[in-house]
């Protein structure tokens, strides 16, 4: 008998991911379908297939796969994020916002949920305007419906509406249109100029297509892009933000406590977003300015003043770390720790210890990092948090050539990752154990663990991790 190649779940996932990265989403879809036949209901495969459906514009199946992964594991952060991204693409900004918030509560360490909250809020504002400018009249019963439900009503009224050719496009000012279209604005102006050439418009291409149809099609496409960008303006393109902040500074003295609270929340969000986007210097400057403002306010105006002060020291420290200012970052995080201990804020103590450990590890003071993180262990609130905490401690022991301790913490990390069902941290922990076993010259065990790690890397999937493990 001729030997047939063995097709495994991991190889199908790897092939599908590679095809998807090349833009061959139809072929990738076939790989993911075959992989799910071998391992039905695998949540990681469902998510990769959902992403593939989304790339193909099939939002309905993308949403189905995302929701199927959440039925298997309600706390699966990748499934929740994929669901929110699909809802956002479908134009269901309100529902997307709800699930972005849910994701941030589940995984506050993942900045993508915070970025999602911001872009969903902006999309809603761009669609309906600022909520404070909307006045509701209770003439009829008010109810909350999704955008899909609204579209059903729109379809029923479609016959009474003018056709696409008859309908006049909403007139935009040249300045607004130029901002929305960017470099494409010149193309639209050129196409509109061509329309005035009657002889050209009556001519046809070699394929028999009328030039007028091509020009009108191009203008229609650009109008659709303009309308889309007006609804879904990227989070980094907030033209109105500076204006609102300037107004906020002028009105600080006149603000009510509730207004101050909203202003603080907005500024704290901006500080985190700036750091997430790589603008560490601007994030640090904004946080320092915010800290000076809060310190002059009374407890009556800001009830959680001490907690906010500590949080701002933490933000400043993270920005300083990103800028390479290690000593300054260490001072800021220690100030956060002192503030947290003085006010008995357990979560803040845990946060500060985490950050101090990171700074020590970055500057090569591995024993100080271990001591700090070991103090944090009793404060860890989830198996996932313990997984990365044990991993970081084990990594420091490995740097100190204490391989046995590194192996022990690697196994603890793996146990916590197994409890959480997190494949990515299972991968990191297994690699750590294998590297420690190499140091201990237990090569047979090391090979077995590297092979296990390779299977995990195919599930994540991570091509870089696979290449590193094979090497």
CSV table of C-alpha atoms in Angstrom, one decimal:
chain,number,residue,atom,x,y,z
A,1,UNK,CA,0.0,0.0,0.0
A,2,UNK,CA,1.2,3.5,-0.8
A,3,UNK,CA,1.8,5.6,2.3
A,4,UNK,CA,-0.5,8.7,2.4
A,5,UNK,CA,0.6,11.9,4.0
A,6,UNK,CA,-0.9,12.3,7.5
A,7,UNK,CA,-3.1,15.4,7.7
A,8,UNK,CA,-3.2,16.6,11.3
A,9,UNK,CA,-5.3,19.4,12.9
A,10,UNK,CA,-2.2,21.4,13.6
A,11,UNK,CA,-0.9,21.2,10.0
A,12,UNK,CA,-4.3,22.3,8.6
A,13,UNK,CA,-4.4,25.2,11.0
A,14,UNK,CA,-0.9,26.3,10.0
A,15,UNK,CA,-1.7,25.9,6.3
A,16,UNK,CA,-4.9,27.9,6.6
A,17,UNK,CA,-3.3,30.7,8.5
A,18,UNK,CA,-0.5,30.9,5.9
A,19,UNK,CA,-3.0,31.1,3.1
A,20,UNK,CA,-5.1,33.7,4.9
A,21,UNK,CA,-2.0,35.9,5.4
A,22,UNK,CA,-1.3,35.7,1.6
A,23,UNK,CA,-4.9,36.9,1.0
A,24,UNK,CA,-6.1,33.5,-0.3
A,25,UNK,CA,-9.1,33.5,2.1
A,26,UNK,CA,-11.2,31.1,0.1
A,27,UNK,CA,-8.5,28.4,0.2
A,28,UNK,CA,-7.8,29.1,3.9
A,29,UNK,CA,-11.5,28.6,4.6
A,30,UNK,CA,-11.3,25.1,3.2
A,31,UNK,CA,-8.4,24.3,5.6
A,32,UNK,CA,-10.3,25.6,8.6
A,33,UNK,CA,-13.4,23.6,7.6
A,34,UNK,CA,-11.3,20.4,7.4
A,35,UNK,CA,-9.6,21.2,10.7
A,36,UNK,CA,-13.0,21.5,12.4
A,37,UNK,CA,-13.9,18.1,11.0
A,38,UNK,CA,-10.9,16.6,12.9
A,39,UNK,CA,-11.5,18.6,16.1
A,40,UNK,CA,-15.1,19.8,16.2
A,41,UNK,CA,-15.8,22.8,18.3
A,42,UNK,CA,-12.2,23.9,18.7
A,43,UNK,CA,-12.6,27.5,19.9
A,44,UNK,CA,-9.2,28.7,18.4
A,45,UNK,CA,-10.1,27.2,15.0
A,46,UNK,CA,-13.5,28.8,15.1
A,47,UNK,CA,-12.0,32.2,15.7
A,48,UNK,CA,-9.5,31.9,12.9
A,49,UNK,CA,-12.3,30.8,10.6
A,50,UNK,CA,-14.4,33.7,11.8
A,51,UNK,CA,-11.6,36.1,10.9
A,52,UNK,CA,-11.4,34.5,7.5
A,53,UNK,CA,-15.2,35.0,7.0
A,54,UNK,CA,-14.8,38.6,8.0
A,55,UNK,CA,-12.1,39.2,5.4
A,56,UNK,CA,-14.4,37.7,2.8
A,57,UNK,CA,-17.2,40.1,3.9
A,58,UNK,CA,-19.4,37.2,5.2
A,59,UNK,CA,-20.3,38.9,8.5
A,60,UNK,CA,-23.2,36.6,9.3
A,61,UNK,CA,-20.9,33.4,9.4
A,62,UNK,CA,-18.2,35.4,11.1
A,63,UNK,CA,-20.6,36.3,13.9
A,64,UNK,CA,-21.8,32.7,14.1
A,65,UNK,CA,-18.3,31.3,14.6
A,66,UNK,CA,-17.4,33.9,17.2
A,67,UNK,CA,-20.6,33.2,19.2
A,68,UNK,CA,-20.0,29.4,18.9
A,69,UNK,CA,-16.5,29.9,20.5
A,70,UNK,CA,-18.1,31.8,23.4
A,71,UNK,CA,-20.7,29.0,23.9
A,72,UNK,CA,-17.7,26.7,24.5
A,73,UNK,CA,-15.9,29.2,26.8
A,74,UNK,CA,-17.8,32.3,28.0
A,75,UNK,CA,-14.5,33.8,29.2
A,76,UNK,CA,-12.6,33.3,25.9
A,77,UNK,CA,-11.3,36.8,25.3
A,78,UNK,CA,-10.3,36.2,21.6
A,79,UNK,CA,-13.9,35.0,20.9
A,80,UNK,CA,-15.4,38.1,22.6
A,81,UNK,CA,-13.1,40.4,20.7
A,82,UNK,CA,-13.9,38.8,17.4
A,83,UNK,CA,-17.6,39.2,18.1
A,84,UNK,CA,-17.2,42.9,18.8
A,85,UNK,CA,-15.1,43.4,15.7
A,86,UNK,CA,-17.8,41.7,13.6
A,87,UNK,CA,-20.6,43.7,15.1
A,88,UNK,CA,-18.6,46.9,14.5
A,89,UNK,CA,-18.1,45.9,10.8
A,90,UNK,CA,-21.8,45.2,10.5
A,91,UNK,CA,-22.5,48.8,11.7
A,92,UNK,CA,-24.0,47.6,15.1
A,93,UNK,CA,-21.9,50.1,17.0
A,94,UNK,CA,-24.2,50.1,20.1
A,95,UNK,CA,-24.0,46.4,20.6
A,96,UNK,CA,-20.2,46.4,19.7
A,97,UNK,CA,-19.7,49.0,22.5
A,98,UNK,CA,-21.5,46.8,25.0
A,99,UNK,CA,-19.2,43.8,24.2
A,100,UNK,CA,-16.1,45.9,24.1
A,101,UNK,CA,-16.9,47.0,27.7
A,102,UNK,CA,-17.5,43.4,28.6
A,103,UNK,CA,-14.1,42.4,27.2
A,104,UNK,CA,-12.3,45.2,29.0
A,105,UNK,CA,-13.8,44.0,32.3
A,106,UNK,CA,-12.7,40.4,31.5
A,107,UNK,CA,-9.2,41.3,30.3
A,108,UNK,CA,-8.2,44.8,31.4
A,109,UNK,CA,-4.6,44.0,30.4
A,110,UNK,CA,-5.6,43.9,26.7
A,111,UNK,CA,-5.5,47.4,25.3
A,112,UNK,CA,-7.5,46.4,22.1
A,113,UNK,CA,-10.7,46.4,24.1
A,114,UNK,CA,-10.1,49.9,25.3
A,115,UNK,CA,-9.3,51.0,21.7
A,116,UNK,CA,-12.5,49.3,20.6
A,117,UNK,CA,-14.6,51.2,23.2
A,118,UNK,CA,-13.2,54.5,21.9
A,119,UNK,CA,-13.8,53.8,18.2
A,120,UNK,CA,-17.3,52.5,18.8
A,121,UNK,CA,-18.2,55.6,20.9
A,122,UNK,CA,-16.9,57.8,18.1
A,123,UNK,CA,-18.8,55.9,15.5
A,124,UNK,CA,-22.0,56.4,17.4
A,125,UNK,CA,-21.3,60.2,17.9
A,126,UNK,CA,-20.5,60.5,14.2
A,127,UNK,CA,-23.8,58.8,13.3
A,128,UNK,CA,-26.2,60.5,15.7
A,129,UNK,CA,-24.2,63.5,17.0
A,130,UNK,CA,-23.3,64.3,20.6
A,131,UNK,CA,-25.9,62.8,23.0
A,132,UNK,CA,-26.3,66.1,24.9
A,133,UNK,CA,-27.5,67.8,21.7
A,134,UNK,CA,-30.3,65.2,21.1
A,135,UNK,CA,-33.7,65.9,22.6
A,136,UNK,CA,-36.3,63.1,22.9
A,137,UNK,CA,-40.0,63.7,22.8
A,138,UNK,CA,-42.3,61.0,24.3
A,139,UNK,CA,-44.9,61.3,21.6
A,140,UNK,CA,-44.6,57.6,20.8
A,141,UNK,CA,-43.5,54.6,22.7
A,142,UNK,CA,-39.7,54.4,22.7
A,143,UNK,CA,-37.9,51.1,22.4
A,144,UNK,CA,-34.3,49.9,21.9
A,145,UNK,CA,-33.8,48.0,18.6
A,146,UNK,CA,-30.7,46.8,16.9
A,147,UNK,CA,-29.5,48.1,13.5
A,148,UNK,CA,-30.6,44.8,11.9
A,149,UNK,CA,-34.2,45.3,13.1
A,150,UNK,CA,-34.1,48.9,11.8
A,151,UNK,CA,-32.9,47.6,8.4
A,152,UNK,CA,-35.9,45.3,8.2
A,153,UNK,CA,-38.2,48.3,8.5
A,154,UNK,CA,-36.2,50.2,6.0
A,155,UNK,CA,-36.6,47.3,3.5
A,156,UNK,CA,-40.3,47.5,3.9
A,157,UNK,CA,-40.2,51.2,2.9
A,158,UNK,CA,-37.8,50.7,0.1
A,159,UNK,CA,-40.5,50.8,-2.6
A,160,UNK,CA,-41.5,54.3,-1.6
A,161,UNK,CA,-38.0,55.7,-1.7
A,162,UNK,CA,-36.4,57.2,-4.8
A,163,UNK,CA,-34.0,55.0,-6.8
A,164,UNK,CA,-30.3,55.3,-6.4
A,165,UNK,CA,-30.0,57.3,-9.6
A,166,UNK,CA,-32.8,59.7,-8.6
A,167,UNK,CA,-31.6,60.2,-5.0
A,168,UNK,CA,-29.5,63.3,-4.5
A,169,UNK,CA,-26.4,62.8,-2.4
A,170,UNK,CA,-26.2,64.9,0.7
A,171,UNK,CA,-24.1,67.9,-0.1
A,172,UNK,CA,-20.8,68.1,1.9
A,173,UNK,CA,-18.7,71.2,2.2
A,174,UNK,CA,-15.4,71.0,0.2
A,175,UNK,CA,-13.4,71.3,3.4
A,176,UNK,CA,-15.2,68.4,5.1
A,177,UNK,CA,-15.0,66.3,2.0
A,178,UNK,CA,-11.3,66.9,1.6
A,179,UNK,CA,-10.7,65.9,5.3
A,180,UNK,CA,-12.7,62.7,4.8
A,181,UNK,CA,-11.3,61.6,1.4
A,182,UNK,CA,-7.8,62.8,1.9
A,183,UNK,CA,-5.7,62.1,-1.3
A,184,UNK,CA,-8.8,60.7,-3.0
A,185,UNK,CA,-10.4,64.1,-3.0
A,186,UNK,CA,-8.4,65.2,-6.1
A,187,UNK,CA,-9.6,62.0,-7.9
A,188,UNK,CA,-13.2,62.8,-7.2
A,189,UNK,CA,-12.8,66.4,-8.4
A,190,UNK,CA,-11.1,65.1,-11.6
A,191,UNK,CA,-14.0,62.6,-12.2
A,192,UNK,CA,-16.6,65.4,-11.7
A,193,UNK,CA,-14.7,67.6,-14.1
A,194,UNK,CA,-14.9,64.8,-16.7
A,195,UNK,CA,-18.6,64.6,-16.5
A,196,UNK,CA,-18.8,68.1,-18.1
A,197,UNK,CA,-17.2,66.7,-21.3
A,198,UNK,CA,-20.3,65.6,-23.2
A,199,UNK,CA,-18.4,64.0,-26.1
A,200,UNK,CA,-16.2,61.9,-23.8
A,201,UNK,CA,-19.2,60.8,-21.8
A,202,UNK,CA,-21.0,59.5,-24.9
A,203,UNK,CA,-18.0,57.4,-26.0
A,204,UNK,CA,-17.3,53.8,-25.0
A,205,UNK,CA,-14.2,51.7,-24.2
A,206,UNK,CA,-13.0,48.8,-26.4
A,207,UNK,CA,-15.0,46.4,-24.2
A,208,UNK,CA,-18.2,48.3,-25.0
A,209,UNK,CA,-18.5,50.0,-21.5
A,210,UNK,CA,-19.8,53.6,-21.6
A,211,UNK,CA,-17.3,56.0,-20.2
A,212,UNK,CA,-20.1,57.8,-18.4
A,213,UNK,CA,-21.0,54.6,-16.5
A,214,UNK,CA,-17.3,54.2,-15.4
A,215,UNK,CA,-17.1,57.8,-14.2
A,216,UNK,CA,-20.4,57.7,-12.3
A,217,UNK,CA,-19.3,54.4,-10.8
A,218,UNK,CA,-16.1,55.9,-9.6
A,219,UNK,CA,-17.9,58.9,-8.1
A,220,UNK,CA,-20.4,56.7,-6.4
A,221,UNK,CA,-17.7,54.6,-4.9
A,222,UNK,CA,-15.9,57.7,-3.5
A,223,UNK,CA,-19.2,59.0,-2.1
A,224,UNK,CA,-19.7,55.6,-0.3
A,225,UNK,CA,-16.2,55.8,1.1
A,226,UNK,CA,-16.7,59.4,2.3
A,227,UNK,CA,-20.0,58.4,4.1
A,228,UNK,CA,-18.3,55.3,5.6
A,229,UNK,CA,-15.4,57.3,6.9
A,230,UNK,CA,-17.7,59.9,8.3
A,231,UNK,CA,-19.4,57.2,10.4
A,232,UNK,CA,-16.3,55.3,11.3
A,233,UNK,CA,-13.7,58.0,11.8
A,234,UNK,CA,-10.6,56.4,13.2
A,235,UNK,CA,-9.8,56.9,16.8
A,236,UNK,CA,-6.6,58.8,16.0
A,237,UNK,CA,-8.5,61.4,13.9
A,238,UNK,CA,-10.3,63.2,16.6
A,239,UNK,CA,-10.6,66.8,15.2
A,240,UNK,CA,-13.1,67.8,17.9
A,241,UNK,CA,-11.1,66.4,20.8
A,242,UNK,CA,-8.7,69.4,21.2
A,243,UNK,CA,-11.6,71.8,21.2
A,244,UNK,CA,-13.4,69.9,23.9
A,245,UNK,CA,-10.3,69.7,26.1
A,246,UNK,CA,-9.7,73.5,25.7
A,247,UNK,CA,-13.3,74.1,26.7
A,248,UNK,CA,-12.8,71.7,29.7
A,249,UNK,CA,-9.8,73.7,31.0
A,250,UNK,CA,-11.7,77.0,30.8
A,251,UNK,CA,-14.7,75.5,32.7
A,252,UNK,CA,-12.8,73.6,35.5
A,253,UNK,CA,-13.7,76.1,38.1
A,254,UNK,CA,-17.4,76.1,37.2
A,255,UNK,CA,-17.7,72.3,37.0
A,256,UNK,CA,-20.0,70.3,39.2
A,257,UNK,CA,-18.6,67.1,40.8
A,258,UNK,CA,-20.4,65.0,38.3
A,259,UNK,CA,-18.8,67.0,35.4
A,260,UNK,CA,-15.4,66.7,37.0
A,261,UNK,CA,-15.8,63.0,37.3
A,262,UNK,CA,-16.7,62.6,33.6
A,263,UNK,CA,-13.8,64.9,32.7
A,264,UNK,CA,-11.3,62.8,34.8
A,265,UNK,CA,-12.6,59.6,33.3
A,266,UNK,CA,-12.2,60.9,29.7
A,267,UNK,CA,-8.6,62.2,30.4
A,268,UNK,CA,-7.6,58.9,32.1
A,269,UNK,CA,-8.8,57.1,29.0
A,270,UNK,CA,-6.9,59.4,26.7
A,271,UNK,CA,-3.7,58.9,28.8
A,272,UNK,CA,-4.0,55.1,28.4
A,273,UNK,CA,-4.8,55.3,24.7
A,274,UNK,CA,-1.8,57.6,24.0
A,275,UNK,CA,0.5,55.1,25.6
A,276,UNK,CA,-1.1,52.2,23.8
A,277,UNK,CA,-0.5,54.0,20.5
A,278,UNK,CA,3.1,54.5,21.2
A,279,UNK,CA,2.9,58.2,22.2
A,280,UNK,CA,4.7,57.7,25.6
A,281,UNK,CA,6.0,61.2,25.9
A,282,UNK,CA,2.6,62.8,25.3
A,283,UNK,CA,0.9,60.3,27.6
A,284,UNK,CA,3.4,61.2,30.4
A,285,UNK,CA,3.0,64.9,29.9
A,286,UNK,CA,-0.8,64.6,30.0
A,287,UNK,CA,-0.7,62.4,33.1
A,288,UNK,CA,1.6,64.9,35.0
A,289,UNK,CA,-0.7,67.8,34.1
A,290,UNK,CA,-3.7,65.8,35.3
A,291,UNK,CA,-1.9,64.9,38.6
A,292,UNK,CA,-1.3,68.6,39.3
A,293,UNK,CA,-5.0,69.4,38.7
A,294,UNK,CA,-6.3,66.6,40.9
A,295,UNK,CA,-4.0,67.6,43.8
A,296,UNK,CA,-5.7,71.0,44.1
A,297,UNK,CA,-9.2,69.6,44.1
A,298,UNK,CA,-10.9,68.7,47.4
A,299,UNK,CA,-12.2,65.3,48.5
A,300,UNK,CA,-15.7,66.6,48.0
A,301,UNK,CA,-15.1,67.3,44.4
A,302,UNK,CA,-13.2,64.1,43.8
A,303,UNK,CA,-14.2,61.3,46.3
A,304,UNK,CA,-11.6,58.8,45.0
A,305,UNK,CA,-8.8,61.4,45.0
A,306,UNK,CA,-6.1,59.2,46.6
A,307,UNK,CA,-6.9,56.2,44.3
A,308,UNK,CA,-6.7,58.5,41.2
A,309,UNK,CA,-3.3,60.0,42.4
A,310,UNK,CA,-1.9,56.5,42.7
A,311,UNK,CA,-3.3,55.5,39.3
A,312,UNK,CA,-1.7,58.6,37.7
A,313,UNK,CA,1.7,57.7,39.3
A,314,UNK,CA,1.3,54.3,37.7
A,315,UNK,CA,0.5,55.8,34.2
A,316,UNK,CA,3.5,58.1,34.5
A,317,UNK,CA,5.7,55.2,35.5
A,318,UNK,CA,4.6,53.1,32.5
A,319,UNK,CA,5.2,56.0,30.1
A,320,UNK,CA,8.7,56.6,31.6
A,321,UNK,CA,9.4,52.9,31.2
A,322,UNK,CA,8.4,53.1,27.5
A,323,UNK,CA,10.8,56.0,27.1
A,324,UNK,CA,13.7,54.1,28.7
A,325,UNK,CA,13.7,56.3,31.9
A,326,UNK,CA,14.2,53.4,34.2
A,327,UNK,CA,15.1,55.2,37.5
A,328,UNK,CA,12.2,57.7,37.0
A,329,UNK,CA,9.8,54.8,36.3
A,330,UNK,CA,10.9,53.0,39.4
A,331,UNK,CA,10.3,56.1,41.6
A,332,UNK,CA,6.8,56.6,40.1
A,333,UNK,CA,5.8,53.0,40.7
A,334,UNK,CA,7.1,53.1,44.2
A,335,UNK,CA,5.0,56.3,44.8
A,336,UNK,CA,2.0,54.4,43.5
A,337,UNK,CA,2.8,51.5,45.9
A,338,UNK,CA,3.1,53.9,48.9
A,339,UNK,CA,-0.2,55.6,48.0
A,340,UNK,CA,-1.9,52.2,47.7
A,341,UNK,CA,-0.6,50.9,51.0
A,342,UNK,CA,-1.5,54.1,52.9
A,343,UNK,CA,-5.1,53.9,51.6
A,344,UNK,CA,-5.4,50.1,51.9
A,345,UNK,CA,-6.1,49.7,48.1
A,346,UNK,CA,-5.4,46.0,47.5
A,347,UNK,CA,-5.8,46.1,43.7
A,348,UNK,CA,-3.5,49.1,43.5
A,349,UNK,CA,-0.9,47.4,45.6
A,350,UNK,CA,-1.0,44.4,43.2
A,351,UNK,CA,-0.7,46.7,40.2
A,352,UNK,CA,2.3,48.6,41.7
A,353,UNK,CA,4.2,45.4,42.6
A,354,UNK,CA,3.6,44.1,39.1
A,355,UNK,CA,5.1,47.3,37.6
A,356,UNK,CA,8.0,47.5,40.0
A,357,UNK,CA,8.9,43.9,39.1
A,358,UNK,CA,8.9,44.7,35.4
A,359,UNK,CA,11.3,47.7,35.9
A,360,UNK,CA,13.7,45.6,37.9
A,361,UNK,CA,13.6,42.8,35.3
A,362,UNK,CA,14.2,45.3,32.5
A,363,UNK,CA,17.4,46.7,34.2
A,364,UNK,CA,18.7,43.3,35.0
A,365,UNK,CA,18.0,43.2,38.7
A,366,UNK,CA,16.4,39.8,38.6
A,367,UNK,CA,16.5,38.9,42.3
A,368,UNK,CA,14.7,42.2,43.2
A,369,UNK,CA,12.2,41.4,40.5
A,370,UNK,CA,11.6,37.9,41.9
A,371,UNK,CA,11.2,39.3,45.5
A,372,UNK,CA,8.7,41.9,44.3
A,373,UNK,CA,6.6,39.4,42.2
A,374,UNK,CA,6.6,36.8,44.9
A,375,UNK,CA,5.1,39.4,47.2
A,376,UNK,CA,2.3,39.8,44.6
A,377,UNK,CA,1.4,36.1,44.4
A,378,UNK,CA,-1.2,36.1,47.2
A,379,UNK,CA,-2.9,39.1,45.5
A,380,UNK,CA,-3.3,37.3,42.1
A,381,UNK,CA,-7.1,37.0,41.5
A,382,UNK,CA,-7.2,34.5,38.6
A,383,UNK,CA,-5.5,31.5,37.1
A,384,UNK,CA,-4.5,33.6,34.1
A,385,UNK,CA,-2.8,36.2,36.2
A,386,UNK,CA,-0.9,33.5,38.1
A,387,UNK,CA,0.1,31.9,34.8
A,388,UNK,CA,2.0,34.9,33.6
A,389,UNK,CA,3.2,35.8,37.1
A,390,UNK,CA,4.8,32.4,37.7
A,391,UNK,CA,6.2,32.5,34.1
A,392,UNK,CA,7.9,35.9,34.8
A,393,UNK,CA,9.4,34.7,38.1
A,394,UNK,CA,10.6,31.5,36.4
A,395,UNK,CA,12.2,33.5,33.6
A,396,UNK,CA,14.1,35.6,36.1
A,397,UNK,CA,15.4,32.4,37.9
A,398,UNK,CA,16.5,31.1,34.5
A,399,UNK,CA,18.5,34.4,33.9
A,400,UNK,CA,20.2,33.8,37.3
A,401,UNK,CA,21.1,30.2,36.2
A,402,UNK,CA,18.9,28.7,38.9
A,403,UNK,CA,17.4,26.1,36.6
A,404,UNK,CA,15.6,24.0,39.2
A,405,UNK,CA,13.6,27.0,40.5
A,406,UNK,CA,12.9,28.1,36.9
A,407,UNK,CA,11.6,24.6,36.1
A,408,UNK,CA,9.3,24.6,39.3
A,409,UNK,CA,7.8,28.0,38.4
A,410,UNK,CA,7.4,27.0,34.8
A,411,UNK,CA,5.4,23.9,35.9
A,412,UNK,CA,3.3,26.2,38.2
A,413,UNK,CA,2.7,28.5,35.3
A,414,UNK,CA,1.6,25.6,33.1
A,415,UNK,CA,-0.8,24.3,35.7
A,416,UNK,CA,-2.4,27.7,36.0
A,417,UNK,CA,-2.6,28.1,32.2
A,418,UNK,CA,-4.3,24.6,32.0
A,419,UNK,CA,-6.8,25.7,34.6
A,420,UNK,CA,-7.6,28.8,32.5
A,421,UNK,CA,-7.5,26.9,29.2
A,422,UNK,CA,-5.2,29.6,27.7
A,423,UNK,CA,-3.2,28.0,24.9
A,424,UNK,CA,-0.8,31.0,24.5
A,425,UNK,CA,0.3,30.8,28.2
A,426,UNK,CA,0.5,27.0,27.9
A,427,UNK,CA,3.0,27.6,25.1
A,428,UNK,CA,5.1,30.1,27.1
A,429,UNK,CA,5.2,27.9,30.2
A,430,UNK,CA,6.1,24.8,28.3
A,431,UNK,CA,9.0,26.5,26.5
A,432,UNK,CA,10.2,27.8,29.9
A,433,UNK,CA,10.1,24.3,31.4
A,434,UNK,CA,12.0,22.9,28.3
A,435,UNK,CA,14.7,25.6,28.5
A,436,UNK,CA,15.2,24.9,32.2
A,437,UNK,CA,15.6,21.2,31.5
A,438,UNK,CA,18.2,22.0,28.9
A,439,UNK,CA,20.2,23.9,31.6
A,440,UNK,CA,19.7,20.8,33.9
A,441,UNK,CA,21.0,18.6,31.0
A,442,UNK,CA,17.7,16.6,31.1
A,443,UNK,CA,17.7,16.6,27.3
A,444,UNK,CA,15.1,13.8,26.7
A,445,UNK,CA,12.5,15.7,28.8
A,446,UNK,CA,13.4,18.9,27.1
A,447,UNK,CA,12.8,17.5,23.6
A,448,UNK,CA,9.4,16.2,24.7
A,449,UNK,CA,8.4,19.6,26.1
A,450,UNK,CA,9.7,21.4,23.0
A,451,UNK,CA,7.5,19.1,20.9
A,452,UNK,CA,4.5,19.8,23.1
A,453,UNK,CA,5.3,23.6,22.8
A,454,UNK,CA,5.4,23.2,19.0
A,455,UNK,CA,1.9,21.8,18.9
A,456,UNK,CA,0.7,24.7,21.0
A,457,UNK,CA,2.4,27.2,18.7
A,458,UNK,CA,0.5,25.6,15.8
A,459,UNK,CA,-2.7,26.2,17.7
A,460,UNK,CA,-2.1,29.8,18.6
A,461,UNK,CA,-1.0,30.0,15.6
A,462,UNK,CA,2.5,31.6,15.7
A,463,UNK,CA,4.9,31.0,12.9
A,464,UNK,CA,7.7,32.9,14.7
A,465,UNK,CA,7.2,30.7,17.8
A,466,UNK,CA,7.2,27.5,15.6
A,467,UNK,CA,10.5,28.5,14.0
A,468,UNK,CA,12.1,29.4,17.3
A,469,UNK,CA,11.1,26.1,18.9
A,470,UNK,CA,12.3,24.0,15.9
A,471,UNK,CA,15.6,25.8,16.1
